[in-house]
Coordinates of C-alpha atoms in Angstrom, one line a residue:
X18 CA -9.6 -6.0 126.1
X19 CA -7.5 -5.0 123.4
X20 CA -3.8 -6.1 123.6
X21 CA -1.2 -3.6 122.5
X22 CA 1.2 -6.2 121.2
X23 CA -1.3 -7.9 119.2
X24 CA -1.3 -6.4 115.6
X25 CA -4.5 -8.0 114.7
X26 CA -6.3 -6.1 117.7
X27 CA -4.3 -2.9 117.1
X28 CA -6.7 0.2 116.4
X29 CA -6.4 2.0 113.0
X30 CA -5.0 5.3 112.6
X31 CA -2.6 5.4 115.5
X32 CA -0.7 8.8 114.8
X33 CA -1.6 9.7 111.3
X34 CA -2.7 13.4 110.6
X35 CA -6.4 13.8 110.0
X36 CA -7.5 14.0 106.5
X37 CA -8.6 17.4 105.3
X38 CA -12.2 17.8 106.2
X39 CA -14.8 18.0 103.4
X40 CA -16.5 21.2 104.5
X41 CA -18.7 21.8 101.5
X42 CA -20.7 18.7 101.4
X43 CA -20.7 18.2 105.2
X44 CA -22.2 21.7 105.6
X45 CA -25.0 20.5 103.3
X46 CA -25.7 17.6 105.4
X47 CA -25.7 19.6 108.5
X48 CA -28.5 21.8 107.0
X49 CA -30.4 18.6 106.1
X50 CA -29.9 17.2 109.5
X51 CA -31.3 20.4 111.1
X52 CA -34.6 20.2 109.1
X53 CA -35.4 16.7 110.6
X54 CA -36.0 17.8 114.2
X55 CA -37.5 21.0 112.9
X56 CA -40.1 19.4 111.2
X57 CA -40.8 17.0 114.0
X58 CA -41.1 19.5 116.8
X59 CA -42.5 22.4 114.8
X60 CA -46.2 21.5 115.8
X61 CA -45.8 21.0 119.4
X62 CA -46.4 24.4 120.5
X63 CA -49.6 24.8 118.6
X64 CA -51.0 21.2 118.0
X65 CA -53.3 21.3 121.3
X66 CA -54.8 24.7 120.1
X67 CA -55.1 23.5 116.6
X68 CA -57.2 20.3 117.6
X69 CA -59.6 22.3 119.8
X70 CA -60.2 25.2 116.9
X71 CA -60.7 22.4 114.3
X72 CA -63.4 20.8 116.5
X73 CA -61.6 17.6 116.8
X74 CA -62.4 17.7 120.5
X75 CA -64.7 19.8 122.6
X76 CA -63.2 19.5 126.1
X77 CA -59.4 20.9 126.1
X78 CA -59.0 18.3 129.0
X79 CA -59.3 15.4 126.4
X80 CA -56.9 17.1 123.8
X81 CA -54.0 15.2 125.3
X82 CA -54.9 11.7 123.8
X83 CA -55.3 13.2 120.2
X84 CA -52.2 15.3 120.4
X85 CA -50.2 12.6 121.7
X86 CA -51.4 10.2 119.0
X87 CA -50.5 12.7 116.3
X88 CA -47.0 13.3 117.9
X89 CA -46.3 9.6 118.2
X90 CA -47.3 8.4 114.6
X91 CA -44.4 10.4 113.3
X92 CA -42.0 8.3 115.3
X93 CA -43.9 5.0 114.5
X94 CA -43.9 5.6 110.7
X95 CA -40.1 6.8 111.0
X96 CA -39.3 3.1 112.4
X97 CA -41.1 1.4 110.0
X98 CA -39.6 3.4 107.2
X99 CA -35.9 3.0 108.1
X100 CA -35.1 -0.5 106.3
X101 CA -37.0 0.5 103.3
X102 CA -35.0 3.7 103.1
X103 CA -31.7 2.0 103.6
X104 CA -32.7 -0.7 100.9
X105 CA -33.6 2.2 98.5
X106 CA -30.3 4.0 99.1
X107 CA -28.3 1.1 98.4
X108 CA -30.4 0.6 95.0
X109 CA -30.7 4.0 93.7
X110 CA -28.2 6.2 95.6
X111 CA -27.9 8.2 98.8
X112 CA -28.5 11.5 97.2
X113 CA -32.1 10.8 95.5
X114 CA -33.2 9.2 98.9
X115 CA -32.1 12.4 101.0
X116 CA -33.4 14.9 98.6
X117 CA -36.6 13.1 97.5
X118 CA -37.5 12.5 101.2
X119 CA -36.6 16.1 102.4
X120 CA -38.9 17.3 99.5
X121 CA -41.7 15.0 100.8
X122 CA -41.1 16.1 104.2
X123 CA -41.7 19.9 103.1
X124 CA -45.0 18.8 101.3
X125 CA -46.0 16.9 104.5
X126 CA -45.4 20.0 106.7
X127 CA -47.5 22.5 104.5
X128 CA -50.2 19.5 104.2
X129 CA -50.4 19.5 107.9
X130 CA -50.8 23.4 108.3
X131 CA -53.5 23.4 105.7
X132 CA -55.4 20.3 107.2
X133 CA -59.0 20.9 108.3
X134 CA -59.7 17.2 109.8
X135 CA -58.1 14.9 112.1
X136 CA -57.8 12.4 109.5
X137 CA -55.8 14.7 107.3
X138 CA -53.6 15.7 110.2
X139 CA -53.0 12.1 110.9
X140 CA -52.1 11.4 107.2
X141 CA -49.7 14.5 106.9
X142 CA -47.6 13.2 109.9
X143 CA -47.7 9.5 108.4
X144 CA -46.2 11.0 105.1
X145 CA -43.7 13.0 106.9
X146 CA -42.8 10.3 109.4
X147 CA -42.3 7.9 106.4
X148 CA -40.0 10.2 104.8
X149 CA -38.2 11.0 108.1
X150 CA -36.1 7.5 107.5
X151 CA -33.8 9.7 105.3
X152 CA -31.9 10.6 108.4
X153 CA -30.4 7.1 108.1
X154 CA -29.2 7.8 104.5
X155 CA -27.7 11.2 105.6
X156 CA -25.6 9.4 108.3
X157 CA -24.5 6.9 105.7
X158 CA -23.4 9.7 103.5
X159 CA -21.6 11.3 106.4
X160 CA -19.6 8.1 106.9
X161 CA -18.8 7.9 103.1
X162 CA -17.4 11.4 102.7
X163 CA -15.2 11.1 105.7
X164 CA -12.7 8.6 107.1
X165 CA -11.8 7.5 110.8
X166 CA -9.5 10.5 111.2
X167 CA -12.1 13.3 110.6
X168 CA -15.5 11.9 110.9
X169 CA -15.6 13.1 114.5
X170 CA -16.0 16.7 113.1
X171 CA -18.9 15.4 111.0
X172 CA -20.7 13.6 113.6
X173 CA -20.4 16.4 116.0
X174 CA -21.5 19.0 113.8
X175 CA -24.6 16.8 112.9
X176 CA -25.3 16.6 116.8
X177 CA -25.1 20.3 117.1
X178 CA -27.4 21.0 114.0
X179 CA -29.9 18.6 115.2
X180 CA -29.9 20.5 118.7
X181 CA -30.3 23.8 116.8
X182 CA -33.3 22.5 114.7
X183 CA -34.8 21.6 118.0
X184 CA -34.1 25.3 119.3
X185 CA -35.4 26.7 116.2
X186 CA -38.6 24.4 115.7
X187 CA -40.3 25.0 119.0
X188 CA -40.4 28.8 119.0
X189 CA -40.9 29.0 115.4
X190 CA -44.0 26.9 115.7
X191 CA -45.3 29.2 118.5
X192 CA -44.5 32.6 117.5
X193 CA -45.9 32.3 113.9
X194 CA -49.0 30.6 114.8
X195 CA -52.1 32.9 114.4
X196 CA -50.2 35.6 112.4
X197 CA -53.3 37.8 112.2
X198 CA -52.9 38.2 115.8
X199 CA -49.2 38.2 115.9
X200 CA -48.9 40.9 113.1
X201 CA -52.3 42.9 112.8
X202 CA -52.9 45.6 110.1
X203 CA -50.2 43.6 107.9
X204 CA -50.2 41.1 104.7
X205 CA -50.9 38.4 107.2
X206 CA -54.1 40.0 108.6
X207 CA -56.4 38.4 105.8
X208 CA -59.0 35.8 105.0
X209 CA -56.4 33.0 104.1
X210 CA -54.6 33.4 107.3
X211 CA -57.7 33.4 109.4
X212 CA -59.0 30.3 107.7
X213 CA -55.5 28.5 108.1
X214 CA -53.9 30.2 111.3
X215 CA -51.3 27.5 111.7
X216 CA -50.1 27.4 108.3
X217 CA -47.4 30.1 108.1
X218 CA -44.8 28.1 110.7
X219 CA -45.4 25.2 108.4
X220 CA -44.5 27.4 105.3
X221 CA -41.3 28.5 107.0
X222 CA -40.4 25.1 108.0
X223 CA -40.9 23.8 104.6
X224 CA -38.8 26.7 103.2
X225 CA -35.9 25.4 105.3
X226 CA -36.3 22.0 103.9
X227 CA -36.6 23.1 100.3
X228 CA -33.6 25.3 100.8
X229 CA -31.6 22.3 102.0
X230 CA -32.8 20.3 99.1
X231 CA -31.5 23.1 96.8
X232 CA -28.3 23.1 98.4
X233 CA -28.0 19.3 98.0
X234 CA -28.8 19.3 94.5
X235 CA -26.0 21.6 93.7
X236 CA -23.1 20.6 96.0
X237 CA -24.0 17.0 96.8
X238 CA -22.1 14.2 94.7
X239 CA -23.4 10.6 94.9
X240 CA -21.4 8.4 97.2
X241 CA -22.8 5.0 96.6
X242 CA -19.8 2.6 96.4
X243 CA -21.2 1.0 93.1
X244 CA -21.6 4.6 91.5
X245 CA -18.1 5.5 92.6
X246 CA -16.9 2.5 91.1
X247 CA -18.5 3.0 87.8
X248 CA -17.0 6.6 87.7
X249 CA -13.7 5.3 88.3
X250 CA -13.8 2.6 85.5
X251 CA -15.0 5.2 83.4
X252 CA -12.3 7.7 84.1
X253 CA -9.8 4.8 83.6
X254 CA -10.9 3.7 80.2
X255 CA -10.9 7.5 79.2
X256 CA -7.5 7.8 80.5
X257 CA -6.3 4.7 78.4
X258 CA -8.0 6.0 75.4
X259 CA -6.1 9.3 75.6
X260 CA -2.9 7.6 76.2
X261 CA -3.3 5.3 73.1
X262 CA -4.1 8.4 71.0
X263 CA -1.1 10.3 72.1
X264 CA 1.3 7.7 70.3
X265 CA -0.3 5.8 67.6
X266 CA 2.5 3.5 67.8
X267 CA 2.1 2.9 71.3
X268 CA 5.7 3.8 71.9
X269 CA 4.6 5.4 75.3
X270 CA 3.8 2.6 77.8
X271 CA 0.2 2.6 79.0
X272 CA -0.3 3.1 82.7
X273 CA -1.5 0.0 84.6
X274 CA -5.2 0.3 86.2
X275 CA -3.3 0.8 89.5
X276 CA -1.3 3.9 88.2
X277 CA -4.4 5.3 86.6
X278 CA -6.4 4.9 89.7
X279 CA -3.6 6.6 91.8
X280 CA -3.7 9.6 89.4
X281 CA -7.3 10.0 89.8
X282 CA -7.0 10.5 93.4
X283 CA -3.8 12.3 93.4
X284 CA -1.8 9.6 95.1
X285 CA 0.9 7.5 93.0
X286 CA 1.8 5.6 96.0
X287 CA -1.1 3.1 96.1
X288 CA -0.2 -0.4 97.4
X289 CA 0.2 -3.2 94.7
X290 CA -3.1 -4.8 96.0
X291 CA -5.1 -1.6 95.8
X292 CA -6.5 -2.5 92.2
X293 CA -7.8 -5.8 93.3
X294 CA -9.5 -4.3 96.3
X295 CA -11.4 -2.0 93.9
X296 CA -12.4 -4.7 91.4
X297 CA -13.9 -6.9 94.0
X298 CA -15.9 -4.0 95.5
X299 CA -19.7 -4.6 96.2
X300 CA -21.8 -4.0 93.2
X301 CA -25.8 -3.6 93.6
X302 CA -26.2 -7.1 93.0
X303 CA -23.9 -8.0 96.0
X304 CA -25.7 -5.7 98.6
X305 CA -25.7 -8.0 101.8
X306 CA -29.0 -9.1 103.3
X307 CA -30.2 -7.8 106.7
X308 CA -29.2 -10.8 108.5
X309 CA -25.8 -11.1 107.1
X310 CA -24.9 -7.7 108.5
X311 CA -25.9 -8.8 112.1
X312 CA -22.4 -9.6 113.1
X313 CA -21.7 -10.3 116.7
X314 CA -19.9 -6.8 117.3
X315 CA -23.1 -5.2 115.3
X316 CA -25.7 -6.9 117.6
X317 CA -23.5 -5.6 120.8
X318 CA -23.5 -2.4 119.4
X319 CA -27.4 -2.5 118.8
X320 CA -27.7 -3.4 122.4
X321 CA -25.3 -0.7 123.9
X322 CA -27.1 1.8 121.5
X323 CA -30.6 0.9 122.7
X324 CA -29.3 1.2 126.5
X325 CA -27.9 4.4 125.9
X326 CA -30.7 5.9 124.1
X327 CA -33.2 4.5 126.7
X328 CA -31.2 6.1 129.7
X329 CA -31.1 9.5 127.7
X330 CA -34.5 9.5 126.7
X331 CA -36.0 8.4 130.1
X332 CA -33.7 11.1 131.9
X333 CA -34.8 13.7 129.5
X334 CA -38.6 12.9 129.7
X335 CA -38.4 12.7 133.5
X336 CA -37.0 16.3 134.1
X337 CA -39.8 18.3 133.1
X338 CA -42.2 16.1 135.2
X339 CA -39.8 15.9 138.0
X340 CA -39.3 19.8 137.9
X341 CA -43.0 20.3 138.0
X342 CA -43.8 17.8 140.9
X343 CA -44.3 19.7 144.1
X344 CA -41.3 19.8 146.5
X345 CA -43.2 17.9 149.1
X346 CA -43.3 15.1 146.7
X347 CA -39.7 15.0 145.9
X348 CA -39.9 17.3 143.0
X349 CA -38.6 20.9 142.3
X350 CA -41.9 22.9 142.3
X351 CA -41.0 24.6 139.1
X352 CA -43.8 26.5 137.2
X353 CA -43.9 26.5 133.5
X354 CA -41.7 29.4 132.7
X355 CA -39.0 28.0 135.1
X356 CA -39.1 24.8 133.5
X357 CA -38.7 26.2 129.9
X358 CA -36.0 28.6 131.2
X359 CA -33.9 25.6 132.6
X360 CA -34.5 23.4 129.6
X361 CA -33.3 26.5 127.4
X362 CA -30.2 26.7 129.6
X363 CA -29.5 23.0 129.2
X364 CA -29.9 23.1 125.5
X365 CA -27.5 25.8 125.0
X366 CA -24.9 24.0 127.3
X367 CA -25.4 21.0 125.2
X368 CA -24.8 22.8 122.1
X369 CA -21.6 24.6 123.5
X370 CA -20.0 21.3 124.9
X371 CA -20.3 19.8 121.5
X372 CA -17.5 22.0 120.2
X373 CA -15.4 20.2 122.8
X374 CA -16.1 16.9 121.3
X375 CA -13.5 16.8 118.7
X376 CA -10.6 17.9 120.9
X377 CA -11.6 15.3 123.5
X378 CA -12.0 12.4 121.0
X379 CA -8.6 13.1 119.6
X380 CA -6.9 13.6 123.1
X381 CA -8.6 10.4 124.4
X382 CA -7.9 8.4 121.5
X383 CA -8.5 9.1 117.8
X384 CA -8.2 5.7 116.7
X385 CA -11.7 5.0 117.8
X386 CA -14.6 6.4 119.3
X387 CA -15.1 3.6 121.9
X388 CA -12.9 4.9 124.7
X389 CA -14.8 8.2 124.7
X390 CA -18.0 6.3 124.7
X391 CA -17.2 4.2 127.4
X392 CA -16.2 7.3 129.5
X393 CA -19.3 9.2 128.6
X394 CA -21.6 6.0 129.4
X395 CA -20.3 6.4 132.9
X396 CA -21.9 9.9 133.2
X397 CA -25.5 8.4 133.0
X398 CA -25.3 6.9 136.4
X399 CA -24.2 10.3 137.8
X400 CA -26.9 12.2 136.2
X401 CA -29.5 9.7 137.6
X402 CA -28.2 10.4 141.1
X403 CA -28.4 14.2 140.6
X404 CA -32.3 13.9 140.5
X405 CA -32.7 12.9 144.3
X406 CA -29.9 15.1 145.4
X407 CA -31.7 18.1 143.8
X408 CA -35.0 17.1 145.4
X409 CA -33.2 16.9 148.7
X410 CA -31.7 20.2 148.5
X411 CA -34.8 21.8 147.2
X412 CA -36.4 20.4 150.3
X413 CA -33.9 21.4 152.7
X414 CA -33.3 24.9 151.4
X415 CA -37.1 25.4 151.2
X416 CA -37.1 26.0 147.4
X417 CA -34.6 25.8 144.7
X418 CA -33.2 29.2 144.9
X419 CA -30.2 28.8 147.1
X420 CA -26.3 29.0 145.8
X421 CA -25.8 25.4 146.7
X422 CA -28.8 24.2 144.5
X423 CA -28.0 26.4 141.7
X424 CA -24.4 25.0 141.7
X425 CA -25.6 21.4 141.7
X426 CA -28.1 22.3 139.0
X427 CA -25.2 23.9 136.8
X428 CA -23.0 20.8 137.6
X429 CA -25.9 18.6 136.6
X430 CA -26.6 20.3 133.2
X431 CA -22.7 20.0 132.4
X432 CA -22.4 16.3 133.3
X433 CA -25.7 15.7 131.4
X434 CA -24.3 17.4 128.5
X435 CA -21.0 15.4 128.2
X436 CA -23.3 12.3 128.4
X437 CA -24.8 13.5 125.3
X438 CA -21.4 12.8 123.6
X439 CA -22.7 9.2 123.4
X440 CA -24.9 10.0 120.7
X441 CA -22.1 11.1 118.3
X442 CA -19.9 8.4 119.4
X443 CA -22.5 5.8 118.5
X444 CA -22.6 7.1 115.0
X445 CA -19.0 6.8 114.6
X446 CA -18.7 3.5 116.1
X447 CA -21.5 2.2 114.0
X448 CA -19.4 3.2 110.8
X449 CA -16.3 1.8 112.1
X450 CA -18.2 -1.6 113.0
X451 CA -19.5 -2.1 109.5
X452 CA -18.3 -5.0 107.8
X453 CA -18.2 -3.9 104.3
X454 CA -18.9 -0.7 102.2
X455 CA -22.0 -2.3 100.7
X456 CA -23.4 -2.9 104.0
X457 CA -23.0 0.7 105.5
X458 CA -26.6 1.7 104.9
X459 CA -28.2 -1.5 106.3
X460 CA -26.0 -1.3 109.3
X461 CA -26.9 2.4 109.9
X462 CA -30.5 1.2 109.5
X463 CA -30.6 -1.4 112.1
X464 CA -28.6 0.5 114.7
X465 CA -31.4 3.6 114.2
X466 CA -34.0 1.2 114.6
X467 CA -32.8 0.5 118.1
X468 CA -32.8 4.3 118.8
X469 CA -36.2 4.8 117.7
X470 CA -37.5 1.7 119.6
X471 CA -35.9 3.0 122.8
X472 CA -37.3 6.6 122.1
X473 CA -40.9 4.9 121.6
X474 CA -40.6 3.0 125.1
X475 CA -39.0 5.7 127.1
X476 CA -42.0 8.1 127.7
X477 CA -44.7 5.8 128.6
X478 CA -42.3 3.6 130.8
X479 CA -40.5 6.5 133.0
X480 CA -43.8 8.6 133.3
X481 CA -45.6 5.6 134.5
X482 CA -42.9 4.5 136.8
X483 CA -42.5 7.9 138.4
X484 CA -46.2 8.1 139.0
X485 CA -46.2 4.9 140.7
X486 CA -43.0 5.8 142.8
X487 CA -44.9 8.8 144.3
X488 CA -47.9 7.2 144.9
X489 CA -46.7 3.9 146.5
X490 CA -43.7 5.8 148.2
X491 CA -41.7 2.8 147.7
X492 CA -38.1 3.4 148.5
X493 CA -39.1 6.6 150.0
X494 CA -40.5 7.6 146.7
X495 CA -37.4 7.1 144.9
X496 CA -38.0 3.6 143.3
X497 CA -37.8 5.4 139.8
X498 CA -34.3 6.6 140.5
X499 CA -33.3 3.2 141.7
X500 CA -34.6 1.8 138.4
X501 CA -33.0 4.2 136.3
X502 CA -29.7 3.7 138.3
X503 CA -29.6 0.1 137.6
X504 CA -30.6 0.8 133.9
X505 CA -27.6 3.3 133.5
X506 CA -25.0 1.1 135.3
X507 CA -26.0 -1.8 133.3
X508 CA -25.5 0.2 130.1
X509 CA -22.2 1.6 131.2
X510 CA -20.9 -1.9 132.1
X511 CA -22.1 -3.5 128.8
X512 CA -20.1 -0.7 126.8
X513 CA -16.9 -2.1 128.6
X514 CA -17.2 -5.3 126.7
X515 CA -17.6 -3.6 123.2
X516 CA -14.6 -4.4 120.7
X517 CA -12.5 -2.0 119.0
X518 CA -12.9 -2.0 115.2
X519 CA -10.0 -3.6 113.8
X520 CA -10.6 -3.1 110.0
X521 CA -11.9 -0.2 107.7
X522 CA -14.4 -1.1 105.3
X523 CA -13.0 2.3 103.5
X524 CA -10.3 0.4 102.2
X525 CA -12.5 -1.4 99.9
X526 CA -12.4 2.1 98.2
X527 CA -8.8 1.8 97.7
X528 CA -7.8 5.5 98.6
X529 CA -10.5 7.1 100.7
X530 CA -9.6 10.6 99.6
X531 CA -11.8 10.0 96.6
X532 CA -15.1 10.1 98.6
X533 CA -13.8 12.2 101.4
X534 CA -12.7 15.1 99.4
X535 CA -15.9 16.5 98.1
X536 CA -14.9 20.1 99.4
X537 CA -13.3 20.8 96.1
X538 CA -10.5 23.1 97.3
X539 CA -8.8 20.4 99.2
X540 CA -8.8 17.8 96.2
X541 CA -11.2 16.5 93.4
X542 CA -14.6 15.3 94.0
X543 CA -14.9 11.5 93.6
X544 CA -13.4 11.9 90.2
X545 CA -11.7 14.7 88.3
X546 CA -12.7 16.5 85.4
X547 CA -12.0 13.5 83.2
X548 CA -15.0 11.8 84.5
X549 CA -17.3 14.6 83.5
X550 CA -18.9 14.9 86.9
X551 CA -18.7 18.3 88.6
X552 CA -18.7 19.0 92.1

């Protein structure tokens, strides 16, 4: 526990007003975030039909194996690409990795839609998954353009746009497939669209990606610490040159490096040691190794993140299966339309509640996301208990149509949505726990690996356990909920032992306003016009 009287354990940013939020670059990152799930889930509505029409399988009952392989290979390649992507972003910069990866993602989407063989489908998804590692670079840049006082807006916005990408991608793939049938006697009723009936949604998805790349090319500035340092040094040298030329006899005193640094950032009150911090900032040669960033706090955060993601993914995967299961077997007996309708309601509620994240975070404690994270982790055991409760009510009311059942379902979705705050909190806690600016990409990478690992484990684990619970009738058929309750309780308890961040790597950058003021209207972008870098 953190002692309030211990200055070494006092969280940062107690009562300071938040820094103006950099809306322009953040909005571009939001758009780039939206593209990631859109590209991943775009194929879900039509992949089974596509495999049948291409002749990959003749029996529709056997299509599940092939479609599952294609869907999962994307995640596997994303997992393998995380660390190389993080390493590349430390070497060549965040912006090239993000924009190059998103461009490649657009190419892979179109390639998938135009594929005519199973091997080309797999290759296209492999390319898309390998380039999907750019999400780590996006998170890293979001941390570098914000500070601890306003990063909650950035990461809650990324969560909202990620969910919107999921909401857009699924209907987009279903509605635009086979355009010759959807839009007869139009431009889309031609030989090309008959030969490639699934390419139109892929074209639209690629257009989203390329539009995001265009915005990024124009409005995103590089935030790699070594690049920022180089631009500061250039600005200081130019300022010194101008001061020298103003008075050839040097009758005007030259400003110190400290004063020049303050003028560039619009801050003339820099502490005397800010310049020394700047001079010791990490260069590309000083990028820390993977093992050096695995501090005790980072490892603890990885474990907690894995537990949180596992709980979230397990409960999300189980809901359609639980809802489809007959009432007599402990489920809800929903049909496909009902399942889709309730999931849509859940998605809308999740997006709506995310707008409450920033007010709640600042009310509970703006100094750190840890308090809100611990509170929201406690909701996962409650979410688990709602499953057997809804099954019991469905049996008692002879169907999920009573007012009591619907009231419980509404409360279930509300609590589930607040549990989703954990995802945003984890992103913020990852940034806060980072030991140095140079380690930010690597830390985000290893934490993201724990996320994807849990997402890979969860579906097979929980669906198999659910089937075994019903078949064996252990614990009255509720074994799956007992196991889930234990997992969620363990994750919630573990979160109570996480430590508050007591230092801020952004202090290495002197005044963080340089990298957090990319919006242009609030202040200058990384450096002012003397650097020759436009925003």
